[in-house]
């Protein structure tokens, strides 16, 4: 009997919403309950393309805006065969950022339409669940200073938040908004409930294609 596929679960949100902490906690909780699960993150800075992106984010290099957008997308596409293989093996993937960050961040730059920004990621494996960790700019500010990487300013993050709100209007994607202002444990509980639901559903339906 073919094994049931794993679920593709994505966490999105503006910087400092707690995505990375929550991804780790979710993977650990799933593994502990006997469900195979692995963490992934985008950009994946370990590949050749990922290293170009990383240098750009760290302001060690300059890249033209369209070019870096396409590199972020290529970085997802290069991992697709690995992702599909793992999902087919029954492994649930918990992904820290995906195509939604790609579209939201680039379209927050002047001269970029959301439509253009979504195009290169059309057809990627479609997440079974996308949780948006919602945190107001005021609450985010209480969590301390922004980092030093590119995009880490209040004005830019506000623009990104607005683009995420547009993306969340798309009902072809299973969006769940999570109140990230709650305690780490409470957020973890909310995320776990939604994830278990998605994992159960994914077992019976084929993996979809994003934005098609
Ligand atoms: N980012 C991330 C993009 O601009 N486009 C993308 O496609 C993705 C996946 O990279 N500020 C931005 C969002 C973040 C930065 O992410 C690096 P992280 O999670 O801090 O490594």
JSON list of C-alpha atoms and ligand atoms in Angstrom, two decimals:
[
{"chain": "A", "resi": 1, "resn": "UNK", "atom": "CA", "xyz": [0.00, 0.00, 0.00]},
{"chain": "A", "resi": 2, "resn": "UNK", "atom": "CA", "xyz": [1.33, 3.44, -0.93]},
{"chain": "A", "resi": 3, "resn": "UNK", "atom": "CA", "xyz": [2.03, 5.52, 2.17]},
{"chain": "A", "resi": 4, "resn": "UNK", "atom": "CA", "xyz": [-0.12, 8.57, 2.73]},
{"chain": "A", "resi": 5, "resn": "UNK", "atom": "CA", "xyz": [1.57, 11.81, 1.79]},
{"chain": "A", "resi": 6, "resn": "UNK", "atom": "CA", "xyz": [2.79, 14.39, 4.25]},
{"chain": "A", "resi": 7, "resn": "UNK", "atom": "CA", "xyz": [1.32, 17.88, 4.41]},
{"chain": "A", "resi": 8, "resn": "UNK", "atom": "CA", "xyz": [2.99, 21.05, 3.16]},
{"chain": "A", "resi": 9, "resn": "UNK", "atom": "CA", "xyz": [2.61, 23.61, 5.93]},
{"chain": "A", "resi": 10, "resn": "UNK", "atom": "CA", "xyz": [3.90, 27.19, 5.60]},
{"chain": "A", "resi": 11, "resn": "UNK", "atom": "CA", "xyz": [4.39, 29.90, 8.18]},
{"chain": "A", "resi": 12, "resn": "UNK", "atom": "CA", "xyz": [4.38, 33.46, 6.92]},
{"chain": "A", "resi": 13, "resn": "UNK", "atom": "CA", "xyz": [4.37, 36.88, 8.55]},
{"chain": "A", "resi": 14, "resn": "UNK", "atom": "CA", "xyz": [6.36, 40.06, 8.80]},
{"chain": "A", "resi": 15, "resn": "UNK", "atom": "CA", "xyz": [9.78, 40.00, 10.46]},
{"chain": "A", "resi": 16, "resn": "UNK", "atom": "CA", "xyz": [9.84, 39.26, 14.23]},
{"chain": "A", "resi": 17, "resn": "UNK", "atom": "CA", "xyz": [6.40, 37.64, 14.30]},
{"chain": "A", "resi": 18, "resn": "UNK", "atom": "CA", "xyz": [7.99, 34.47, 15.73]},
{"chain": "A", "resi": 19, "resn": "UNK", "atom": "CA", "xyz": [7.91, 32.25, 12.62]},
{"chain": "A", "resi": 20, "resn": "UNK", "atom": "CA", "xyz": [11.26, 30.58, 13.15]},
{"chain": "A", "resi": 21, "resn": "UNK", "atom": "CA", "xyz": [10.58, 29.72, 16.83]},
{"chain": "A", "resi": 22, "resn": "UNK", "atom": "CA", "xyz": [7.12, 28.39, 15.96]},
{"chain": "A", "resi": 23, "resn": "UNK", "atom": "CA", "xyz": [8.40, 26.29, 13.03]},
{"chain": "A", "resi": 24, "resn": "UNK", "atom": "CA", "xyz": [10.90, 24.59, 15.33]},
{"chain": "A", "resi": 25, "resn": "UNK", "atom": "CA", "xyz": [8.29, 23.98, 18.05]},
{"chain": "A", "resi": 26, "resn": "UNK", "atom": "CA", "xyz": [5.82, 22.55, 15.54]},
{"chain": "A", "resi": 27, "resn": "UNK", "atom": "CA", "xyz": [8.33, 20.13, 14.00]},
{"chain": "A", "resi": 28, "resn": "UNK", "atom": "CA", "xyz": [9.36, 18.93, 17.47]},
{"chain": "A", "resi": 29, "resn": "UNK", "atom": "CA", "xyz": [5.74, 18.48, 18.58]},
{"chain": "A", "resi": 30, "resn": "UNK", "atom": "CA", "xyz": [4.82, 16.54, 15.44]},
{"chain": "A", "resi": 31, "resn": "UNK", "atom": "CA", "xyz": [7.87, 14.30, 15.72]},
{"chain": "A", "resi": 32, "resn": "UNK", "atom": "CA", "xyz": [7.14, 13.66, 19.40]},
{"chain": "A", "resi": 33, "resn": "UNK", "atom": "CA", "xyz": [3.61, 12.55, 18.53]},
{"chain": "A", "resi": 34, "resn": "UNK", "atom": "CA", "xyz": [5.01, 10.05, 16.03]},
{"chain": "A", "resi": 35, "resn": "UNK", "atom": "CA", "xyz": [4.33, 12.04, 12.85]},
{"chain": "A", "resi": 36, "resn": "UNK", "atom": "CA", "xyz": [7.33, 12.33, 10.51]},
{"chain": "A", "resi": 37, "resn": "UNK", "atom": "CA", "xyz": [8.08, 16.04, 10.04]},
{"chain": "A", "resi": 38, "resn": "UNK", "atom": "CA", "xyz": [10.97, 18.18, 8.84]},
{"chain": "A", "resi": 39, "resn": "UNK", "atom": "CA", "xyz": [11.71, 21.90, 8.83]},
{"chain": "A", "resi": 40, "resn": "UNK", "atom": "CA", "xyz": [12.62, 23.88, 5.73]},
{"chain": "A", "resi": 41, "resn": "UNK", "atom": "CA", "xyz": [13.14, 27.58, 5.20]},
{"chain": "A", "resi": 42, "resn": "UNK", "atom": "CA", "xyz": [13.25, 30.01, 2.32]},
{"chain": "A", "resi": 43, "resn": "UNK", "atom": "CA", "xyz": [15.53, 31.48, 1.30]},
{"chain": "A", "resi": 44, "resn": "UNK", "atom": "CA", "xyz": [17.58, 28.30, 1.69]},
{"chain": "A", "resi": 45, "resn": "UNK", "atom": "CA", "xyz": [20.96, 29.99, 1.98]},
{"chain": "A", "resi": 46, "resn": "UNK", "atom": "CA", "xyz": [22.96, 26.75, 1.64]},
{"chain": "A", "resi": 47, "resn": "UNK", "atom": "CA", "xyz": [22.64, 26.36, -2.16]},
{"chain": "A", "resi": 48, "resn": "UNK", "atom": "CA", "xyz": [24.62, 28.29, -4.77]},
{"chain": "A", "resi": 49, "resn": "UNK", "atom": "CA", "xyz": [21.57, 30.42, -5.55]},
{"chain": "A", "resi": 50, "resn": "UNK", "atom": "CA", "xyz": [20.88, 30.81, -1.82]},
{"chain": "A", "resi": 51, "resn": "UNK", "atom": "CA", "xyz": [24.39, 32.17, -1.28]},
{"chain": "A", "resi": 52, "resn": "UNK", "atom": "CA", "xyz": [23.81, 34.88, -3.90]},
{"chain": "A", "resi": 53, "resn": "UNK", "atom": "CA", "xyz": [20.58, 35.83, -2.09]},
{"chain": "A", "resi": 54, "resn": "UNK", "atom": "CA", "xyz": [22.25, 35.78, 1.31]},
{"chain": "A", "resi": 55, "resn": "UNK", "atom": "CA", "xyz": [25.04, 38.12, 0.19]},
{"chain": "A", "resi": 56, "resn": "UNK", "atom": "CA", "xyz": [22.39, 40.48, -1.19]},
{"chain": "A", "resi": 57, "resn": "UNK", "atom": "CA", "xyz": [20.34, 40.44, 2.04]},
{"chain": "A", "resi": 58, "resn": "UNK", "atom": "CA", "xyz": [23.50, 41.04, 4.08]},
{"chain": "A", "resi": 59, "resn": "UNK", "atom": "CA", "xyz": [24.26, 44.02, 1.80]},
{"chain": "A", "resi": 60, "resn": "UNK", "atom": "CA", "xyz": [27.54, 42.43, 0.74]},
{"chain": "A", "resi": 61, "resn": "UNK", "atom": "CA", "xyz": [26.43, 42.59, -2.91]},
{"chain": "A", "resi": 62, "resn": "UNK", "atom": "CA", "xyz": [24.02, 44.52, -5.11]},
{"chain": "A", "resi": 63, "resn": "UNK", "atom": "CA", "xyz": [21.50, 42.80, -7.39]},
{"chain": "A", "resi": 64, "resn": "UNK", "atom": "CA", "xyz": [18.95, 44.35, -9.72]},
{"chain": "A", "resi": 65, "resn": "UNK", "atom": "CA", "xyz": [15.44, 44.06, -8.17]},
{"chain": "A", "resi": 66, "resn": "UNK", "atom": "CA", "xyz": [13.87, 41.79, -10.85]},
{"chain": "A", "resi": 67, "resn": "UNK", "atom": "CA", "xyz": [16.95, 39.61, -10.79]},
{"chain": "A", "resi": 68, "resn": "UNK", "atom": "CA", "xyz": [16.88, 39.01, -7.05]},
{"chain": "A", "resi": 69, "resn": "UNK", "atom": "CA", "xyz": [13.15, 38.32, -7.18]},
{"chain": "A", "resi": 70, "resn": "UNK", "atom": "CA", "xyz": [13.73, 35.60, -9.78]},
{"chain": "A", "resi": 71, "resn": "UNK", "atom": "CA", "xyz": [16.60, 34.18, -7.71]},
{"chain": "A", "resi": 72, "resn": "UNK", "atom": "CA", "xyz": [14.31, 33.86, -4.66]},
{"chain": "A", "resi": 73, "resn": "UNK", "atom": "CA", "xyz": [11.84, 31.97, -6.89]},
{"chain": "A", "resi": 74, "resn": "UNK", "atom": "CA", "xyz": [14.58, 29.82, -8.45]},
{"chain": "A", "resi": 75, "resn": "UNK", "atom": "CA", "xyz": [15.71, 28.96, -4.92]},
{"chain": "A", "resi": 76, "resn": "UNK", "atom": "CA", "xyz": [12.25, 27.51, -4.26]},
{"chain": "A", "resi": 77, "resn": "UNK", "atom": "CA", "xyz": [12.08, 25.67, -7.60]},
{"chain": "A", "resi": 78, "resn": "UNK", "atom": "CA", "xyz": [15.47, 24.05, -7.08]},
{"chain": "A", "resi": 79, "resn": "UNK", "atom": "CA", "xyz": [14.14, 22.46, -3.87]},
{"chain": "A", "resi": 80, "resn": "UNK", "atom": "CA", "xyz": [10.88, 21.19, -5.45]},
{"chain": "A", "resi": 81, "resn": "UNK", "atom": "CA", "xyz": [12.14, 17.69, -6.32]},
{"chain": "A", "resi": 82, "resn": "UNK", "atom": "CA", "xyz": [13.36, 17.22, -2.72]},
{"chain": "A", "resi": 83, "resn": "UNK", "atom": "CA", "xyz": [10.10, 18.57, -1.31]},
{"chain": "A", "resi": 84, "resn": "UNK", "atom": "CA", "xyz": [7.96, 16.29, -3.48]},
{"chain": "A", "resi": 85, "resn": "UNK", "atom": "CA", "xyz": [10.04, 13.26, -2.57]},
{"chain": "A", "resi": 86, "resn": "UNK", "atom": "CA", "xyz": [9.71, 13.92, 1.15]},
{"chain": "A", "resi": 87, "resn": "UNK", "atom": "CA", "xyz": [5.97, 14.60, 0.94]},
{"chain": "A", "resi": 88, "resn": "UNK", "atom": "CA", "xyz": [5.48, 11.35, -1.01]},
{"chain": "A", "resi": 89, "resn": "UNK", "atom": "CA", "xyz": [7.40, 9.52, 1.71]},
{"chain": "A", "resi": 90, "resn": "UNK", "atom": "CA", "xyz": [4.80, 10.73, 4.21]},
{"chain": "A", "resi": 91, "resn": "UNK", "atom": "CA", "xyz": [6.97, 13.46, 5.72]},
{"chain": "A", "resi": 92, "resn": "UNK", "atom": "CA", "xyz": [5.17, 16.68, 6.67]},
{"chain": "A", "resi": 93, "resn": "UNK", "atom": "CA", "xyz": [7.20, 19.76, 5.74]},
{"chain": "A", "resi": 94, "resn": "UNK", "atom": "CA", "xyz": [7.02, 22.82, 7.96]},
{"chain": "A", "resi": 95, "resn": "UNK", "atom": "CA", "xyz": [8.30, 25.72, 5.87]},
{"chain": "A", "resi": 96, "resn": "UNK", "atom": "CA", "xyz": [9.50, 29.07, 7.22]},
{"chain": "A", "resi": 97, "resn": "UNK", "atom": "CA", "xyz": [8.44, 31.51, 4.41]},
{"chain": "A", "resi": 98, "resn": "UNK", "atom": "CA", "xyz": [7.47, 30.56, 0.85]},
{"chain": "A", "resi": 99, "resn": "UNK", "atom": "CA", "xyz": [6.22, 32.21, -2.35]},
{"chain": "A", "resi": 100, "resn": "UNK", "atom": "CA", "xyz": [3.99, 34.56, -0.33]},
{"chain": "A", "resi": 101, "resn": "UNK", "atom": "CA", "xyz": [7.05, 36.28, 1.16]},
{"chain": "A", "resi": 102, "resn": "UNK", "atom": "CA", "xyz": [8.47, 36.39, -2.35]},
{"chain": "A", "resi": 103, "resn": "UNK", "atom": "CA", "xyz": [5.44, 38.25, -3.74]},
{"chain": "A", "resi": 104, "resn": "UNK", "atom": "CA", "xyz": [4.89, 40.44, -0.66]},
{"chain": "A", "resi": 105, "resn": "UNK", "atom": "CA", "xyz": [8.48, 41.67, -0.30]},
{"chain": "A", "resi": 106, "resn": "UNK", "atom": "CA", "xyz": [9.19, 42.44, -3.96]},
{"chain": "A", "resi": 107, "resn": "UNK", "atom": "CA", "xyz": [5.78, 44.02, -4.62]},
{"chain": "A", "resi": 108, "resn": "UNK", "atom": "CA", "xyz": [6.45, 46.35, -1.67]},
{"chain": "A", "resi": 109, "resn": "UNK", "atom": "CA", "xyz": [9.22, 47.88, -3.82]},
{"chain": "A", "resi": 110, "resn": "UNK", "atom": "CA", "xyz": [8.24, 50.73, -6.15]},
{"chain": "A", "resi": 111, "resn": "UNK", "atom": "CA", "xyz": [7.26, 49.70, -9.68]},
{"chain": "A", "resi": 112, "resn": "UNK", "atom": "CA", "xyz": [6.38, 46.06, -8.98]},
{"chain": "A", "resi": 113, "resn": "UNK", "atom": "CA", "xyz": [2.84, 44.73, -9.37]},
{"chain": "A", "resi": 114, "resn": "UNK", "atom": "CA", "xyz": [1.70, 41.87, -7.17]},
{"chain": "A", "resi": 115, "resn": "UNK", "atom": "CA", "xyz": [0.63, 40.04, -10.33]},
{"chain": "A", "resi": 116, "resn": "UNK", "atom": "CA", "xyz": [4.11, 40.15, -11.86]},
{"chain": "A", "resi": 117, "resn": "UNK", "atom": "CA", "xyz": [5.68, 39.11, -8.59]},
{"chain": "A", "resi": 118, "resn": "UNK", "atom": "CA", "xyz": [3.46, 36.02, -8.27]},
{"chain": "A", "resi": 119, "resn": "UNK", "atom": "CA", "xyz": [4.14, 34.72, -11.81]},
{"chain": "A", "resi": 120, "resn": "UNK", "atom": "CA", "xyz": [7.47, 32.89, -11.35]},
{"chain": "A", "resi": 121, "resn": "UNK", "atom": "CA", "xyz": [6.04, 30.86, -8.45]},
{"chain": "A", "resi": 122, "resn": "UNK", "atom": "CA", "xyz": [2.87, 29.73, -10.28]},
{"chain": "A", "resi": 123, "resn": "UNK", "atom": "CA", "xyz": [2.78, 25.93, -10.21]},
{"chain": "A", "resi": 124, "resn": "UNK", "atom": "CA", "xyz": [4.97, 25.37, -7.14]},
{"chain": "A", "resi": 125, "resn": "UNK", "atom": "CA", "xyz": [3.70, 22.69, -4.75]},
{"chain": "A", "resi": 126, "resn": "UNK", "atom": "CA", "xyz": [0.65, 24.23, -3.13]},
{"chain": "A", "resi": 127, "resn": "UNK", "atom": "CA", "xyz": [0.70, 24.40, 0.65]},
{"chain": "A", "resi": 128, "resn": "UNK", "atom": "CA", "xyz": [-2.10, 22.52, 2.41]},
{"chain": "A", "resi": 129, "resn": "UNK", "atom": "CA", "xyz": [-2.06, 25.29, 5.02]},
{"chain": "A", "resi": 130, "resn": "UNK", "atom": "CA", "xyz": [-0.53, 28.77, 5.24]},
{"chain": "A", "resi": 131, "resn": "UNK", "atom": "CA", "xyz": [-0.53, 30.33, 8.68]},
{"chain": "A", "resi": 132, "resn": "UNK", "atom": "CA", "xyz": [0.02, 34.08, 8.79]},
{"chain": "A", "resi": 133, "resn": "UNK", "atom": "CA", "xyz": [1.45, 35.18, 12.12]},
{"chain": "A", "resi": 134, "resn": "UNK", "atom": "CA", "xyz": [-0.28, 38.48, 12.64]},
{"chain": "A", "resi": 135, "resn": "UNK", "atom": "CA", "xyz": [1.50, 41.12, 14.72]},
{"chain": "A", "resi": 136, "resn": "UNK", "atom": "CA", "xyz": [0.76, 44.83, 14.63]},
{"chain": "A", "resi": 137, "resn": "UNK", "atom": "CA", "xyz": [3.68, 47.18, 13.87]},
{"chain": "A", "resi": 138, "resn": "UNK", "atom": "CA", "xyz": [3.36, 48.56, 17.44]},
{"chain": "A", "resi": 139, "resn": "UNK", "atom": "CA", "xyz": [3.65, 45.08, 18.96]},
{"chain": "A", "resi": 140, "resn": "UNK", "atom": "CA", "xyz": [6.53, 44.25, 16.65]},
{"chain": "A", "resi": 141, "resn": "UNK", "atom": "CA", "xyz": [8.32, 47.41, 17.81]},
{"chain": "A", "resi": 142, "resn": "UNK", "atom": "CA", "xyz": [8.05, 46.19, 21.43]},
{"chain": "A", "resi": 143, "resn": "UNK", "atom": "CA", "xyz": [10.08, 43.13, 20.45]},
{"chain": "A", "resi": 144, "resn": "UNK", "atom": "CA", "xyz": [13.19, 45.27, 19.98]},
{"chain": "A", "resi": 145, "resn": "UNK", "atom": "CA", "xyz": [15.25, 46.74, 17.21]},
{"chain": "A", "resi": 146, "resn": "UNK", "atom": "CA", "xyz": [15.11, 45.56, 13.61]},
{"chain": "A", "resi": 147, "resn": "UNK", "atom": "CA", "xyz": [18.12, 43.66, 12.34]},
{"chain": "A", "resi": 148, "resn": "UNK", "atom": "CA", "xyz": [20.68, 44.99, 9.91]},
{"chain": "A", "resi": 149, "resn": "UNK", "atom": "CA", "xyz": [19.65, 43.03, 6.82]},
{"chain": "A", "resi": 150, "resn": "UNK", "atom": "CA", "xyz": [18.01, 44.59, 3.79]},
{"chain": "A", "resi": 151, "resn": "UNK", "atom": "CA", "xyz": [14.23, 45.22, 4.16]},
{"chain": "A", "resi": 152, "resn": "UNK", "atom": "CA", "xyz": [14.42, 45.44, 7.97]},
{"chain": "A", "resi": 153, "resn": "UNK", "atom": "CA", "xyz": [12.87, 48.89, 8.42]},
{"chain": "A", "resi": 154, "resn": "UNK", "atom": "CA", "xyz": [9.49, 49.85, 9.85]},
{"chain": "A", "resi": 155, "resn": "UNK", "atom": "CA", "xyz": [8.33, 51.63, 6.68]},
{"chain": "A", "resi": 156, "resn": "UNK", "atom": "CA", "xyz": [9.18, 48.70, 4.42]},
{"chain": "A", "resi": 157, "resn": "UNK", "atom": "CA", "xyz": [7.67, 46.12, 6.79]},
{"chain": "A", "resi": 158, "resn": "UNK", "atom": "CA", "xyz": [4.40, 48.10, 6.86]},
{"chain": "A", "resi": 159, "resn": "UNK", "atom": "CA", "xyz": [4.30, 48.00, 3.05]},
{"chain": "A", "resi": 160, "resn": "UNK", "atom": "CA", "xyz": [4.99, 44.24, 3.14]},
{"chain": "A", "resi": 161, "resn": "UNK", "atom": "CA", "xyz": [2.15, 43.73, 5.64]},
{"chain": "A", "resi": 162, "resn": "UNK", "atom": "CA", "xyz": [-0.26, 45.44, 3.23]},
{"chain": "A", "resi": 163, "resn": "UNK", "atom": "CA", "xyz": [0.83, 43.16, 0.40]},
{"chain": "A", "resi": 164, "resn": "UNK", "atom": "CA", "xyz": [0.31, 40.09, 2.59]},
{"chain": "A", "resi": 165, "resn": "UNK", "atom": "CA", "xyz": [-3.22, 41.35, 3.28]},
{"chain": "A", "resi": 166, "resn": "UNK", "atom": "CA", "xyz": [-3.91, 41.42, -0.47]},
{"chain": "A", "resi": 167, "resn": "UNK", "atom": "CA", "xyz": [-2.50, 37.90, -0.89]},
{"chain": "A", "resi": 168, "resn": "UNK", "atom": "CA", "xyz": [-4.70, 36.63, 1.95]},
{"chain": "A", "resi": 169, "resn": "UNK", "atom": "CA", "xyz": [-7.83, 37.61, -0.01]},
{"chain": "A", "resi": 170, "resn": "UNK", "atom": "CA", "xyz": [-7.13, 34.69, -2.36]},
{"chain": "A", "resi": 171, "resn": "UNK", "atom": "CA", "xyz": [-9.51, 31.96, -1.23]},
{"chain": "A", "resi": 172, "resn": "UNK", "atom": "CA", "xyz": [-7.78, 29.33, -3.38]},
{"chain": "A", "resi": 173, "resn": "UNK", "atom": "CA", "xyz": [-5.14, 29.21, -0.63]},
{"chain": "A", "resi": 174, "resn": "UNK", "atom": "CA", "xyz": [-5.95, 27.79, 2.83]},
{"chain": "A", "resi": 175, "resn": "UNK", "atom": "CA", "xyz": [-4.93, 30.84, 4.90]},
{"chain": "A", "resi": 176, "resn": "UNK", "atom": "CA", "xyz": [-5.26, 30.87, 8.68]},
{"chain": "A", "resi": 177, "resn": "UNK", "atom": "CA", "xyz": [-4.46, 34.06, 10.56]},
{"chain": "A", "resi": 178, "resn": "UNK", "atom": "CA", "xyz": [-2.75, 33.40, 13.89]},
{"chain": "A", "resi": 179, "resn": "UNK", "atom": "CA", "xyz": [-2.66, 36.05, 16.62]},
{"chain": "A", "resi": 180, "resn": "UNK", "atom": "CA", "xyz": [1.09, 36.24, 17.23]},
{"chain": "A", "resi": 181, "resn": "UNK", "atom": "CA", "xyz": [0.73, 38.68, 20.12]},
{"chain": "A", "resi": 182, "resn": "UNK", "atom": "CA", "xyz": [-0.24, 35.77, 22.43]},
{"chain": "A", "resi": 183, "resn": "UNK", "atom": "CA", "xyz": [2.38, 33.88, 24.47]},
{"chain": "A", "resi": 184, "resn": "UNK", "atom": "CA", "xyz": [4.75, 31.52, 22.62]},
{"chain": "A", "resi": 185, "resn": "UNK", "atom": "CA", "xyz": [2.92, 28.52, 24.14]},
{"chain": "A", "resi": 186, "resn": "UNK", "atom": "CA", "xyz": [-0.53, 29.78, 23.17]},
{"chain": "A", "resi": 187, "resn": "UNK", "atom": "CA", "xyz": [0.57, 30.52, 19.60]},
{"chain": "A", "resi": 188, "resn": "UNK", "atom": "CA", "xyz": [2.10, 27.04, 19.46]},
{"chain": "A", "resi": 189, "resn": "UNK", "atom": "CA", "xyz": [-1.20, 25.48, 20.56]},
{"chain": "A", "resi": 190, "resn": "UNK", "atom": "CA", "xyz": [-3.16, 27.37, 17.87]},
{"chain": "A", "resi": 191, "resn": "UNK", "atom": "CA", "xyz": [-0.64, 26.40, 15.19]},
{"chain": "A", "resi": 192, "resn": "UNK", "atom": "CA", "xyz": [-0.68, 22.74, 16.26]},
{"chain": "A", "resi": 193, "resn": "UNK", "atom": "CA", "xyz": [-4.49, 22.50, 16.04]},
{"chain": "A", "resi": 194, "resn": "UNK", "atom": "CA", "xyz": [-4.53, 23.90, 12.48]},
{"chain": "A", "resi": 195, "resn": "UNK", "atom": "CA", "xyz": [-1.57, 21.73, 11.45]},
{"chain": "A", "resi": 196, "resn": "UNK", "atom": "CA", "xyz": [-3.06, 18.44, 12.69]},
{"chain": "A", "resi": 197, "resn": "UNK", "atom": "CA", "xyz": [-6.23, 19.28, 10.80]},
{"chain": "A", "resi": 198, "resn": "UNK", "atom": "CA", "xyz": [-4.26, 19.93, 7.59]},
{"chain": "A", "resi": 199, "resn": "UNK", "atom": "CA", "xyz": [-2.18, 16.77, 8.01]},
{"chain": "A", "resi": 200, "resn": "UNK", "atom": "CA", "xyz": [-5.31, 14.62, 8.33]},
{"chain": "A", "resi": 201, "resn": "UNK", "atom": "CA", "xyz": [-6.92, 16.21, 5.27]},
{"chain": "A", "resi": 202, "resn": "UNK", "atom": "CA", "xyz": [-3.77, 16.04, 3.12]},
{"chain": "A", "resi": 203, "resn": "UNK", "atom": "CA", "xyz": [-3.61, 12.26, 3.50]},
{"chain": "A", "resi": 204, "resn": "UNK", "atom": "CA", "xyz": [-6.62, 11.88, 1.21]},
{"chain": "A", "resi": 205, "resn": "UNK", "atom": "CA", "xyz": [-6.00, 14.54, -1.45]},
{"chain": "A", "resi": 206, "resn": "UNK", "atom": "CA", "xyz": [-3.24, 14.97, -4.03]},
{"chain": "A", "resi": 207, "resn": "UNK", "atom": "CA", "xyz": [-0.72, 17.78, -3.71]},
{"chain": "A", "resi": 208, "resn": "UNK", "atom": "CA", "xyz": [-1.98, 20.86, -5.58]},
{"chain": "A", "resi": 209, "resn": "UNK", "atom": "CA", "xyz": [-0.26, 23.52, -7.70]},
{"chain": "A", "resi": 210, "resn": "UNK", "atom": "CA", "xyz": [0.04, 27.04, -6.34]},
{"chain": "A", "resi": 211, "resn": "UNK", "atom": "CA", "xyz": [-1.86, 29.91, -8.02]},
{"chain": "A", "resi": 212, "resn": "UNK", "atom": "CA", "xyz": [-3.10, 27.83, -10.97]},
{"chain": "B", "resi": 1, "resn": "LIG", "atom": "N1", "xyz": [12.41, 37.36, 1.36]},
{"chain": "B", "resi": 1, "resn": "LIG", "atom": "C1", "xyz": [12.18, 36.04, 1.61]},
{"chain": "B", "resi": 1, "resn": "LIG", "atom": "C2", "xyz": [12.16, 37.90, 0.11]},
{"chain": "B", "resi": 1, "resn": "LIG", "atom": "O1", "xyz": [12.36, 39.10, -0.11]},
{"chain": "B", "resi": 1, "resn": "LIG", "atom": "N2", "xyz": [11.68, 37.09, -0.89]},
{"chain": "B", "resi": 1, "resn": "LIG", "atom": "C3", "xyz": [11.45, 35.76, -0.69]},
{"chain": "B", "resi": 1, "resn": "LIG", "atom": "O2", "xyz": [11.03, 35.06, -1.61]},
{"chain": "B", "resi": 1, "resn": "LIG", "atom": "C4", "xyz": [11.70, 35.21, 0.62]},
{"chain": "B", "resi": 1, "resn": "LIG", "atom": "C5", "xyz": [11.48, 33.76, 0.87]},
{"chain": "B", "resi": 1, "resn": "LIG", "atom": "O3", "xyz": [14.25, 37.66, 2.76]},
{"chain": "B", "resi": 1, "resn": "LIG", "atom": "N3", "xyz": [13.42, 39.84, 5.13]},
{"chain": "B", "resi": 1, "resn": "LIG", "atom": "C6", "xyz": [13.00, 38.20, 2.41]},
{"chain": "B", "resi": 1, "resn": "LIG", "atom": "C7", "xyz": [12.23, 38.25, 3.70]},
{"chain": "B", "resi": 1, "resn": "LIG", "atom": "C8", "xyz": [13.29, 38.43, 4.77]},
{"chain": "B", "resi": 1, "resn": "LIG", "atom": "C9", "xyz": [14.56, 37.94, 4.11]},
{"chain": "B", "resi": 1, "resn": "LIG", "atom": "O4", "xyz": [14.33, 35.94, 5.41]},
{"chain": "B", "resi": 1, "resn": "LIG", "atom": "C10", "xyz": [15.20, 36.74, 4.74]},
{"chain": "B", "resi": 1, "resn": "LIG", "atom": "P1", "xyz": [14.75, 35.25, 6.84]},
{"chain": "B", "resi": 1, "resn": "LIG", "atom": "O5", "xyz": [13.51, 34.50, 7.19]},
{"chain": "B", "resi": 1, "resn": "LIG", "atom": "O6", "xyz": [15.05, 36.39, 7.78]},
{"chain": "B", "resi": 1, "resn": "LIG", "atom": "O7", "xyz": [15.94, 34.38, 6.55]}
]
